[in-house]
Each structure stands twice: as C-alpha cells, then as structure tokens.
C-alpha cells in the first residue's frame, strides 16, 4: 500500500509539472524550432534534508525541499525555451556513515519551459518505497503480477564486486573519472547517482546504452543503435536538420533495434524502434502514454529514409503504441525510473521478456556500477 501510494504521488508530480508548464512535452513540426543551447554541467544547488516517517513500523526517509535556486538560461529567439541544471542536496538518514555531509543527487539537467518553481517539488512529499527484509536474490521464482511471465533469478555479486561498488560510492573527488570509453567519461559524482533512491543522470544512462550497443556487436544478439539522451531534445527543438548528421556512418535501417532514451522533465522513459517488426513502442515505468513521442520519432524516420535512402516509409506498415502498465514492470517509488529505463533496454536488446520487478532495483544499481567501471556487462 505504501509503494502504491508513493507511485501515485510521483504521477501527481508529473501532472503538476505538465499542468504548470504545458510546453514540457511538445509535439511540434520538426522544422519549426530553434536550437537549444548546449547542456551545461555546472550545478546550481538546492538544499533539502531527510526526515523520517513511519509506515506500519517501517522507517522510510522522505525528501523535503527547503530552498531552491535555479539558474535559467534563456534563448532570445525562443524566450520560452531555457536550459536548467540543478541538484538536490540532502543530509543522509540517521544510520548513514556519511551523516551530516552534503551528498549530491544529480537530476537529469535538461529542462524546457519556464523555470521549475519550488512548489512543484514540495507539493508532493515523496517517500521512497523500500523493499522488505527478504533478499531479492534469495527469492524463489514467482509469477510476474498480471502476467504469465516468470521472474528471472540473478547471481549475487561476489564479495570483491561488492567492495568495488562500496569504494565507488565512497568519499573522493566528485570530478574523479571512474570510467572512460565510447568518447564518454563517468565521474564519481555521476556514479553516485546510482546509489539507492537517486535519479540517474545523462552521463550514466549514455554510458550504459553504449555498453548495450557494444555487447550486441557479438554474434547471436540483434544489431542495436542507441541514441544519446540529448538526441530527442535536439530533434524537437531544431527538427530533422539539427540531427541529420547524428547518423553519419550509421544506417538505421540496417539495425534490428533503435533505442531512444526520453527525458520528461522529472522522469525517464524509453522508445524502442524495432526495424524488423516495423514497430515503435513507448515504455514508461509509471504507465504514461507516449503516443505523441512515437509519432515524432516516426516523422524523424520518414525524414531519415528520404534523406539517406530516397525511399518513403509506408505508414500503414508501421505500428506505433504505448505499452500498457500491465505489460511491463512498473516502478513503485519516485526515484527508479532511470534504472527501469536502462533495464527495459537491456532486456529488449537481448530479445528477452521483461520480467524484473521493483525489488530488483537495488541489485541492478550495484550491478550497473560494476559494469560501468569495468566497461562490460555481466
């Protein structure tokens, strides 16, 4: 009940954002928007602290915003478009070994519309829904809710792996580079977004998507191309011309799968373009619809086909749809959307049924830390 309550609060947060900033999810003509200024990693801090609330004897830390300062960069030609990068700072819960030390939670820092006001975030008091005492890895196989899929069992991380994860989460310079590959760099600060109940940032997601693409170069896996998290914002802001060169050297229509991470102000989702089956599907861990996003990406494919192959796609041959909540695993808190999105991509890129649950999130987070540091998927 607590988990369901927290999921509802998270949905309400997204609704508040959409109502207050109706342009946050535009479906524009792809050629009518100006370019958005390049993303900046310079943080602008907000201050918050953890409080504890008890639900039926269990303790759940709750985020409460105190103050917020947001840096807004407006673009003269498009005054309603601006880019914001901000972070939440909080004091860890009482038993944390880092009590009293500010810890940065990086929030995906690419926002559209006017500045996000403080009230949007603290009108909803989000308490992370923690798993019960039973270990995820020790649970016997059980049926996935509302389906006939069987939950996969995972091998626990070794003691050596656990020590590496703990070290990565430990103290150190925020700018220390923990992994470098694919022309990307992941810092200790970025890795810390994989700690429990944190929101994943662009760097972590882009690196993980690159790992999926690298793995799928092996025989037996479908051919996969993954776009950067910056692709979709660039597409809707500048149209096809702004992203025409993003596929230089890549023939999208020779791929089996195309992964498109989607950032929705305070939420991550995924679009999967299956070239083999001619489908475009939207995967959202809180059950939102993404039909407009699918349409925008189909328009992009049309332009790409005309430009690169001089061929027109037949609309009637393609299926666009949003996955229903009962079809895919759903998050039960307000912090795991990024991990859900990454794991959707992982399972789909292996042509496997998506059978994980909310309870697997702490395990997946630690596993992703090890995989990013070692630049290989387990």
PDB file of N, CA and C in Angstrom, residues 191-274:
ATOM      1  N   UNK A 191      28.620   8.438 -10.824  1.00  0.00           N
ATOM      2  CA  UNK A 191      28.399   7.111 -10.248  1.00  0.00           C
ATOM      3  C   UNK A 191      27.489   7.197  -9.027  1.00  0.00           C
ATOM      4  N   UNK A 192      27.609   8.261  -8.258  1.00  0.00           N
ATOM      5  CA  UNK A 192      26.793   8.398  -7.049  1.00  0.00           C
ATOM      6  C   UNK A 192      25.306   8.514  -7.350  1.00  0.00           C
ATOM      7  N   UNK A 193      24.945   8.832  -8.592  1.00  0.00           N
ATOM      8  CA  UNK A 193      23.517   8.850  -8.923  1.00  0.00           C
ATOM      9  C   UNK A 193      22.941   7.441  -8.951  1.00  0.00           C
ATOM     10  N   UNK A 194      23.802   6.427  -8.937  1.00  0.00           N
ATOM     11  CA  UNK A 194      23.336   5.035  -8.901  1.00  0.00           C
ATOM     12  C   UNK A 194      23.111   4.533  -7.484  1.00  0.00           C
ATOM     13  N   UNK A 195      23.364   5.355  -6.493  1.00  0.00           N
ATOM     14  CA  UNK A 195      23.041   4.945  -5.128  1.00  0.00           C
ATOM     15  C   UNK A 195      21.532   4.839  -4.995  1.00  0.00           C
ATOM     16  N   UNK A 196      21.090   4.031  -4.063  1.00  0.00           N
ATOM     17  CA  UNK A 196      19.657   3.812  -3.907  1.00  0.00           C
ATOM     18  C   UNK A 196      18.897   5.121  -3.767  1.00  0.00           C
ATOM     19  N   UNK A 197      17.749   5.189  -4.449  1.00  0.00           N
ATOM     20  CA  UNK A 197      16.801   6.290  -4.360  1.00  0.00           C
ATOM     21  C   UNK A 197      17.291   7.572  -5.013  1.00  0.00           C
ATOM     22  N   UNK A 198      18.353   7.495  -5.851  1.00  0.00           N
ATOM     23  CA  UNK A 198      18.806   8.663  -6.594  1.00  0.00           C
ATOM     24  C   UNK A 198      18.260   8.621  -8.014  1.00  0.00           C
ATOM     25  N   UNK A 199      18.197   9.787  -8.634  1.00  0.00           N
ATOM     26  CA  UNK A 199      17.784   9.879 -10.028  1.00  0.00           C
ATOM     27  C   UNK A 199      19.020   9.801 -10.916  1.00  0.00           C
ATOM     28  N   UNK A 200      19.024   8.899 -11.889  1.00  0.00           N
ATOM     29  CA  UNK A 200      20.163   8.742 -12.786  1.00  0.00           C
ATOM     30  C   UNK A 200      20.320   9.971 -13.688  1.00  0.00           C
ATOM     31  N   UNK A 201      21.573  10.293 -14.001  1.00  0.00           N
ATOM     32  CA  UNK A 201      21.805  11.432 -14.884  1.00  0.00           C
ATOM     33  C   UNK A 201      22.181  10.982 -16.294  1.00  0.00           C
ATOM     34  N   UNK A 202      22.364  11.953 -17.168  1.00  0.00           N
ATOM     35  CA  UNK A 202      22.632  11.661 -18.581  1.00  0.00           C
ATOM     36  C   UNK A 202      23.894  10.834 -18.784  1.00  0.00           C
ATOM     37  N   UNK A 203      24.947  11.172 -18.048  1.00  0.00           N
ATOM     38  CA  UNK A 203      26.228  10.501 -18.259  1.00  0.00           C
ATOM     39  C   UNK A 203      26.124   9.001 -18.000  1.00  0.00           C
ATOM     40  N   UNK A 204      25.476   8.630 -16.904  1.00  0.00           N
ATOM     41  CA  UNK A 204      25.329   7.220 -16.558  1.00  0.00           C
ATOM     42  C   UNK A 204      24.487   6.497 -17.607  1.00  0.00           C
ATOM     43  N   UNK A 205      23.385   7.109 -18.000  1.00  0.00           N
ATOM     44  CA  UNK A 205      22.488   6.465 -18.963  1.00  0.00           C
ATOM     45  C   UNK A 205      23.159   6.317 -20.332  1.00  0.00           C
ATOM     46  N   UNK A 206      23.841   7.359 -20.792  1.00  0.00           N
ATOM     47  CA  UNK A 206      24.512   7.277 -22.092  1.00  0.00           C
ATOM     48  C   UNK A 206      25.618   6.229 -22.094  1.00  0.00           C
ATOM     49  N   UNK A 207      26.362   6.133 -20.990  1.00  0.00           N
ATOM     50  CA  UNK A 207      27.425   5.134 -20.908  1.00  0.00           C
ATOM     51  C   UNK A 207      26.837   3.729 -20.919  1.00  0.00           C
ATOM     52  N   UNK A 208      25.746   3.534 -20.171  1.00  0.00           N
ATOM     53  CA  UNK A 208      25.123   2.214 -20.112  1.00  0.00           C
ATOM     54  C   UNK A 208      24.556   1.824 -21.474  1.00  0.00           C
ATOM     55  N   UNK A 209      23.934   2.763 -22.165  1.00  0.00           N
ATOM     56  CA  UNK A 209      23.415   2.475 -23.506  1.00  0.00           C
ATOM     57  C   UNK A 209      24.545   2.083 -24.452  1.00  0.00           C
ATOM     58  N   UNK A 210      25.704   2.732 -24.305  1.00  0.00           N
ATOM     59  CA  UNK A 210      26.853   2.385 -25.138  1.00  0.00           C
ATOM     60  C   UNK A 210      27.342   0.973 -24.837  1.00  0.00           C
ATOM     61  N   UNK A 211      27.267   0.569 -23.567  1.00  0.00           N
ATOM     62  CA  UNK A 211      27.633  -0.798 -23.200  1.00  0.00           C
ATOM     63  C   UNK A 211      26.701  -1.809 -23.859  1.00  0.00           C
ATOM     64  N   UNK A 212      25.424  -1.476 -23.934  1.00  0.00           N
ATOM     65  CA  UNK A 212      24.461  -2.371 -24.596  1.00  0.00           C
ATOM     66  C   UNK A 212      24.800  -2.521 -26.077  1.00  0.00           C
ATOM     67  N   UNK A 213      25.098  -1.404 -26.734  1.00  0.00           N
ATOM     68  CA  UNK A 213      25.447  -1.442 -28.154  1.00  0.00           C
ATOM     69  C   UNK A 213      26.709  -2.276 -28.371  1.00  0.00           C
ATOM     70  N   UNK A 214      27.707  -2.089 -27.499  1.00  0.00           N
ATOM     71  CA  UNK A 214      28.966  -2.826 -27.627  1.00  0.00           C
ATOM     72  C   UNK A 214      28.740  -4.324 -27.448  1.00  0.00           C
ATOM     73  N   UNK A 215      27.934  -4.704 -26.449  1.00  0.00           N
ATOM     74  CA  UNK A 215      27.644  -6.119 -26.227  1.00  0.00           C
ATOM     75  C   UNK A 215      26.949  -6.733 -27.443  1.00  0.00           C
ATOM     76  N   UNK A 216      26.035  -5.978 -28.038  1.00  0.00           N
ATOM     77  CA  UNK A 216      25.236  -6.532 -29.128  1.00  0.00           C
ATOM     78  C   UNK A 216      25.973  -6.623 -30.450  1.00  0.00           C
ATOM     79  N   UNK A 217      27.247  -6.238 -30.455  1.00  0.00           N
ATOM     80  CA  UNK A 217      28.066  -6.476 -31.639  1.00  0.00           C
ATOM     81  C   UNK A 217      28.480  -7.935 -31.732  1.00  0.00           C
ATOM     82  N   UNK A 218      28.303  -8.669 -30.628  1.00  0.00           N
ATOM     83  CA  UNK A 218      28.657 -10.084 -30.613  1.00  0.00           C
ATOM     84  C   UNK A 218      27.629 -10.897 -31.395  1.00  0.00           C
ATOM     85  N   UNK A 219      28.076 -12.028 -31.867  1.00  0.00           N
ATOM     86  CA  UNK A 219      27.187 -12.905 -32.628  1.00  0.00           C
ATOM     87  C   UNK A 219      26.064 -13.434 -31.746  1.00  0.00           C
ATOM     88  N   UNK A 220      24.873 -13.489 -32.297  1.00  0.00           N
ATOM     89  CA  UNK A 220      23.736 -14.011 -31.552  1.00  0.00           C
ATOM     90  C   UNK A 220      22.844 -12.935 -30.965  1.00  0.00           C
ATOM     91  N   UNK A 221      23.302 -11.687 -31.009  1.00  0.00           N
ATOM     92  CA  UNK A 221      22.495 -10.581 -30.492  1.00  0.00           C
ATOM     93  C   UNK A 221      21.954  -9.749 -31.653  1.00  0.00           C
ATOM     94  N   UNK A 222      20.773  -9.148 -31.495  1.00  0.00           N
ATOM     95  CA  UNK A 222      20.275  -8.254 -32.545  1.00  0.00           C
ATOM     96  C   UNK A 222      21.153  -7.012 -32.659  1.00  0.00           C
ATOM     97  N   UNK A 223      21.263  -6.479 -33.870  1.00  0.00           N
ATOM     98  CA  UNK A 223      22.042  -5.258 -34.083  1.00  0.00           C
ATOM     99  C   UNK A 223      21.294  -4.076 -33.475  1.00  0.00           C
ATOM    100  N   UNK A 224      21.989  -3.312 -32.631  1.00  0.00           N
ATOM    101  CA  UNK A 224      21.340  -2.231 -31.882  1.00  0.00           C
ATOM    102  C   UNK A 224      22.070  -0.913 -32.109  1.00  0.00           C
ATOM    103  N   UNK A 225      21.286   0.143 -32.295  1.00  0.00           N
ATOM    104  CA  UNK A 225      21.824   1.509 -32.258  1.00  0.00           C
ATOM    105  C   UNK A 225      21.094   2.248 -31.144  1.00  0.00           C
ATOM    106  N   UNK A 226      21.842   2.924 -30.288  1.00  0.00           N
ATOM    107  CA  UNK A 226      21.249   3.688 -29.187  1.00  0.00           C
ATOM    108  C   UNK A 226      21.577   5.159 -29.365  1.00  0.00           C
ATOM    109  N   UNK A 227      20.561   5.987 -29.377  1.00  0.00           N
ATOM    110  CA  UNK A 227      20.776   7.425 -29.439  1.00  0.00           C
ATOM    111  C   UNK A 227      21.146   7.961 -28.064  1.00  0.00           C
ATOM    112  N   UNK A 228      21.836   9.086 -28.064  1.00  0.00           N
ATOM    113  CA  UNK A 228      22.157   9.783 -26.817  1.00  0.00           C
ATOM    114  C   UNK A 228      20.881  10.354 -26.195  1.00  0.00           C
ATOM    115  N   UNK A 229      20.934  10.626 -24.899  1.00  0.00           N
ATOM    116  CA  UNK A 229      19.804  11.265 -24.221  1.00  0.00           C
ATOM    117  C   UNK A 229      19.561  12.673 -24.747  1.00  0.00           C
ATOM    118  N   UNK A 230      20.551  13.240 -25.460  1.00  0.00           N
ATOM    119  CA  UNK A 230      20.413  14.591 -25.995  1.00  0.00           C
ATOM    120  C   UNK A 230      19.781  14.597 -27.388  1.00  0.00           C
ATOM    121  N   UNK A 231      19.575  13.424 -27.958  1.00  0.00           N
ATOM    122  CA  UNK A 231      19.044  13.351 -29.318  1.00  0.00           C
ATOM    123  C   UNK A 231      17.608  13.874 -29.401  1.00  0.00           C
ATOM    124  N   UNK A 232      16.719  13.362 -28.563  1.00  0.00           N
ATOM    125  CA  UNK A 232      15.311  13.736 -28.674  1.00  0.00           C
ATOM    126  C   UNK A 232      15.084  15.226 -28.404  1.00  0.00           C
ATOM    127  N   UNK A 233      15.699  15.817 -27.362  1.00  0.00           N
ATOM    128  CA  UNK A 233      15.541  17.269 -27.179  1.00  0.00           C
ATOM    129  C   UNK A 233      16.034  18.070 -28.387  1.00  0.00           C
ATOM    130  N   UNK A 234      17.136  17.616 -28.984  1.00  0.00           N
ATOM    131  CA  UNK A 234      17.655  18.317 -30.161  1.00  0.00           C
ATOM    132  C   UNK A 234      16.694  18.184 -31.329  1.00  0.00           C
ATOM    133  N   UNK A 235      16.076  17.018 -31.461  1.00  0.00           N
ATOM    134  CA  UNK A 235      15.127  16.781 -32.547  1.00  0.00           C
ATOM    135  C   UNK A 235      13.912  17.694 -32.434  1.00  0.00           C
ATOM    136  N   UNK A 236      13.327  17.775 -31.240  1.00  0.00           N
ATOM    137  CA  UNK A 236      12.104  18.569 -31.104  1.00  0.00           C
ATOM    138  C   UNK A 236      12.397  20.065 -31.093  1.00  0.00           C
ATOM    139  N   UNK A 237      13.638  20.450 -30.819  1.00  0.00           N
ATOM    140  CA  UNK A 237      13.963  21.876 -30.805  1.00  0.00           C
ATOM    141  C   UNK A 237      14.399  22.373 -32.175  1.00  0.00           C
ATOM    142  N   UNK A 238      15.134  21.548 -32.910  1.00  0.00           N
ATOM    143  CA  UNK A 238      15.682  22.008 -34.182  1.00  0.00           C
ATOM    144  C   UNK A 238      15.189  21.263 -35.393  1.00  0.00           C
ATOM    145  N   UNK A 239      14.354  20.240 -35.188  1.00  0.00           N
ATOM    146  CA  UNK A 239      13.854  19.480 -36.323  1.00  0.00           C
ATOM    147  C   UNK A 239      14.896  18.535 -36.897  1.00  0.00           C
ATOM    148  N   UNK A 240      14.558  17.910 -37.997  1.00  0.00           N
ATOM    149  CA  UNK A 240      15.433  16.890 -38.578  1.00  0.00           C
ATOM    150  C   UNK A 240      16.806  17.448 -38.945  1.00  0.00           C
ATOM    151  N   UNK A 241      16.845  18.682 -39.422  1.00  0.00           N
ATOM    152  CA  UNK A 241      18.127  19.265 -39.837  1.00  0.00           C
ATOM    153  C   UNK A 241      19.134  19.294 -38.689  1.00  0.00           C
ATOM    154  N   UNK A 242      18.627  19.495 -37.479  1.00  0.00           N
ATOM    155  CA  UNK A 242      19.518  19.605 -36.317  1.00  0.00           C
ATOM    156  C   UNK A 242      20.184  18.276 -35.966  1.00  0.00           C
ATOM    157  N   UNK A 243      19.574  17.159 -36.375  1.00  0.00           N
ATOM    158  CA  UNK A 243      20.111  15.838 -36.006  1.00  0.00           C
ATOM    159  C   UNK A 243      20.477  14.997 -37.231  1.00  0.00           C
ATOM    160  N   UNK A 244      20.449  15.605 -38.412  1.00  0.00           N
ATOM    161  CA  UNK A 244      20.699  14.859 -39.642  1.00  0.00           C
ATOM    162  C   UNK A 244      22.062  14.178 -39.626  1.00  0.00           C
ATOM    163  N   UNK A 245      23.053  14.825 -39.047  1.00  0.00           N
ATOM    164  CA  UNK A 245      24.411  14.285 -39.051  1.00  0.00           C
ATOM    165  C   UNK A 245      24.664  13.303 -37.907  1.00  0.00           C
ATOM    166  N   UNK A 246      23.687  13.120 -37.023  1.00  0.00           N
ATOM    167  CA  UNK A 246      23.881  12.209 -35.889  1.00  0.00           C
ATOM    168  C   UNK A 246      24.017  10.757 -36.336  1.00  0.00           C
ATOM    169  N   UNK A 247      23.562  10.452 -37.538  1.00  0.00           N
ATOM    170  CA  UNK A 247      23.645   9.072 -38.026  1.00  0.00           C
ATOM    171  C   UNK A 247      24.676   8.946 -39.138  1.00  0.00           C
ATOM    172  N   UNK A 248      25.616   9.870 -39.176  1.00  0.00           N
ATOM    173  CA  UNK A 248      26.681   9.790 -40.169  1.00  0.00           C
ATOM    174  C   UNK A 248      27.481   8.502 -39.927  1.00  0.00           C
ATOM    175  N   UNK A 249      27.546   7.670 -40.929  1.00  0.00           N
ATOM    176  CA  UNK A 249      28.259   6.399 -40.783  1.00  0.00           C
ATOM    177  C   UNK A 249      27.407   5.285 -40.222  1.00  0.00           C
ATOM    178  N   UNK A 250      26.132   5.564 -39.950  1.00  0.00           N
ATOM    179  CA  UNK A 250      25.220   4.546 -39.406  1.00  0.00           C
ATOM    180  C   UNK A 250      23.976   4.478 -40.285  1.00  0.00           C
ATOM    181  N   UNK A 251      23.656   3.292 -40.741  1.00  0.00           N
ATOM    182  CA  UNK A 251      22.416   3.079 -41.490  1.00  0.00           C
ATOM    183  C   UNK A 251      21.380   2.519 -40.523  1.00  0.00           C
ATOM    184  N   UNK A 252      20.464   3.390 -40.095  1.00  0.00           N
ATOM    185  CA  UNK A 252      19.454   2.969 -39.114  1.00  0.00           C
ATOM    186  C   UNK A 252      18.614   1.807 -39.626  1.00  0.00           C
ATOM    187  N   UNK A 253      18.426   1.741 -40.923  1.00  0.00           N
ATOM    188  CA  UNK A 253      17.518   0.748 -41.473  1.00  0.00           C
ATOM    189  C   UNK A 253      18.190  -0.613 -41.670  1.00  0.00           C
ATOM    190  N   UNK A 254      19.485  -0.689 -41.314  1.00  0.00           N
ATOM    191  CA  UNK A 254      20.167  -1.974 -41.267  1.00  0.00           C
ATOM    192  C   UNK A 254      20.304  -2.479 -39.835  1.00  0.00           C
ATOM    193  N   UNK A 255      19.787  -1.690 -38.888  1.00  0.00           N
ATOM    194  CA  UNK A 255      19.774  -2.119 -37.493  1.00  0.00           C
ATOM    195  C   UNK A 255      18.528  -2.964 -37.226  1.00  0.00           C
ATOM    196  N   UNK A 256      18.591  -3.781 -36.197  1.00  0.00           N
ATOM    197  CA  UNK A 256      17.395  -4.511 -35.756  1.00  0.00           C
ATOM    198  C   UNK A 256      16.571  -3.672 -34.799  1.00  0.00           C
ATOM    199  N   UNK A 257      17.274  -3.005 -33.878  1.00  0.00           N
ATOM    200  CA  UNK A 257      16.609  -2.214 -32.846  1.00  0.00           C
ATOM    201  C   UNK A 257      17.264  -0.846 -32.726  1.00  0.00           C
ATOM    202  N   UNK A 258      16.449   0.171 -32.475  1.00  0.00           N
ATOM    203  CA  UNK A 258      16.952   1.522 -32.215  1.00  0.00           C
ATOM    204  C   UNK A 258      16.381   1.960 -30.869  1.00  0.00           C
ATOM    205  N   UNK A 259      17.267   2.309 -29.931  1.00  0.00           N
ATOM    206  CA  UNK A 259      16.862   2.717 -28.587  1.00  0.00           C
ATOM    207  C   UNK A 259      16.933   4.239 -28.475  1.00  0.00           C
ATOM    208  N   UNK A 260      15.854   4.841 -27.979  1.00  0.00           N
ATOM    209  CA  UNK A 260      15.816   6.295 -27.825  1.00  0.00           C
ATOM    210  C   UNK A 260      15.425   6.641 -26.385  1.00  0.00           C
ATOM    211  N   UNK A 261      16.385   7.022 -25.541  1.00  0.00           N
ATOM    212  CA  UNK A 261      16.045   7.469 -24.178  1.00  0.00           C
ATOM    213  C   UNK A 261      15.281   8.791 -24.251  1.00  0.00           C
ATOM    214  N   UNK A 262      14.238   8.900 -23.456  1.00  0.00           N
ATOM    215  CA  UNK A 262      13.391  10.099 -23.458  1.00  0.00           C
ATOM    216  C   UNK A 262      13.382  10.698 -22.053  1.00  0.00           C
ATOM    217  N   UNK A 263      13.673  12.007 -21.989  1.00  0.00           N
ATOM    218  CA  UNK A 263      13.626  12.693 -20.693  1.00  0.00           C
ATOM    219  C   UNK A 263      12.412  13.606 -20.639  1.00  0.00           C
ATOM    220  N   UNK A 264      11.576  13.407 -19.614  1.00  0.00           N
ATOM    221  CA  UNK A 264      10.327  14.160 -19.470  1.00  0.00           C
ATOM    222  C   UNK A 264      10.366  15.017 -18.210  1.00  0.00           C
ATOM    223  N   UNK A 265      11.279  15.968 -18.184  1.00  0.00           N
ATOM    224  CA  UNK A 265      11.412  16.937 -17.102  1.00  0.00           C
ATOM    225  C   UNK A 265      11.830  16.306 -15.785  1.00  0.00           C
ATOM    226  N   UNK A 266      11.016  15.449 -15.182  1.00  0.00           N
ATOM    227  CA  UNK A 266      11.406  14.787 -13.928  1.00  0.00           C
ATOM    228  C   UNK A 266      11.258  13.272 -14.051  1.00  0.00           C
ATOM    229  N   UNK A 267      11.364  12.764 -15.275  1.00  0.00           N
ATOM    230  CA  UNK A 267      11.072  11.347 -15.478  1.00  0.00           C
ATOM    231  C   UNK A 267      11.803  10.842 -16.720  1.00  0.00           C
ATOM    232  N   UNK A 268      12.237   9.563 -16.679  1.00  0.00           N
ATOM    233  CA  UNK A 268      12.876   8.912 -17.817  1.00  0.00           C
ATOM    234  C   UNK A 268      11.941   7.861 -18.405  1.00  0.00           C
ATOM    235  N   UNK A 269      11.918   7.759 -19.721  1.00  0.00           N
ATOM    236  CA  UNK A 269      11.162   6.722 -20.421  1.00  0.00           C
ATOM    237  C   UNK A 269      11.995   6.273 -21.617  1.00  0.00           C
ATOM    238  N   UNK A 270      11.508   5.268 -22.331  1.00  0.00           N
ATOM    239  CA  UNK A 270      12.270   4.694 -23.440  1.00  0.00           C
ATOM    240  C   UNK A 270      11.360   4.455 -24.641  1.00  0.00           C
ATOM    241  N   UNK A 271      11.874   4.773 -25.828  1.00  0.00           N
ATOM    242  CA  UNK A 271      11.203   4.388 -27.066  1.00  0.00           C
ATOM    243  C   UNK A 271      12.080   3.365 -27.770  1.00  0.00           C
ATOM    244  N   UNK A 272      11.466   2.272 -28.205  1.00  0.00           N
ATOM    245  CA  UNK A 272      12.188   1.227 -28.931  1.00  0.00           C
ATOM    246  C   UNK A 272      11.610   1.138 -30.342  1.00  0.00           C
ATOM    247  N   UNK A 273      12.470   1.373 -31.310  1.00  0.00           N
ATOM    248  CA  UNK A 273      12.083   1.223 -32.715  1.00  0.00           C
ATOM    249  C   UNK A 273      12.601  -0.134 -33.183  1.00  0.00           C
ATOM    250  N   UNK A 274      11.675  -1.046 -33.476  1.00  0.00           N
ATOM    251  CA  UNK A 274      12.041  -2.377 -33.969  1.00  0.00           C
ATOM    252  C   UNK A 274      11.920  -2.357 -35.485  1.00  0.00           C
TER     253      UNK A 274
END
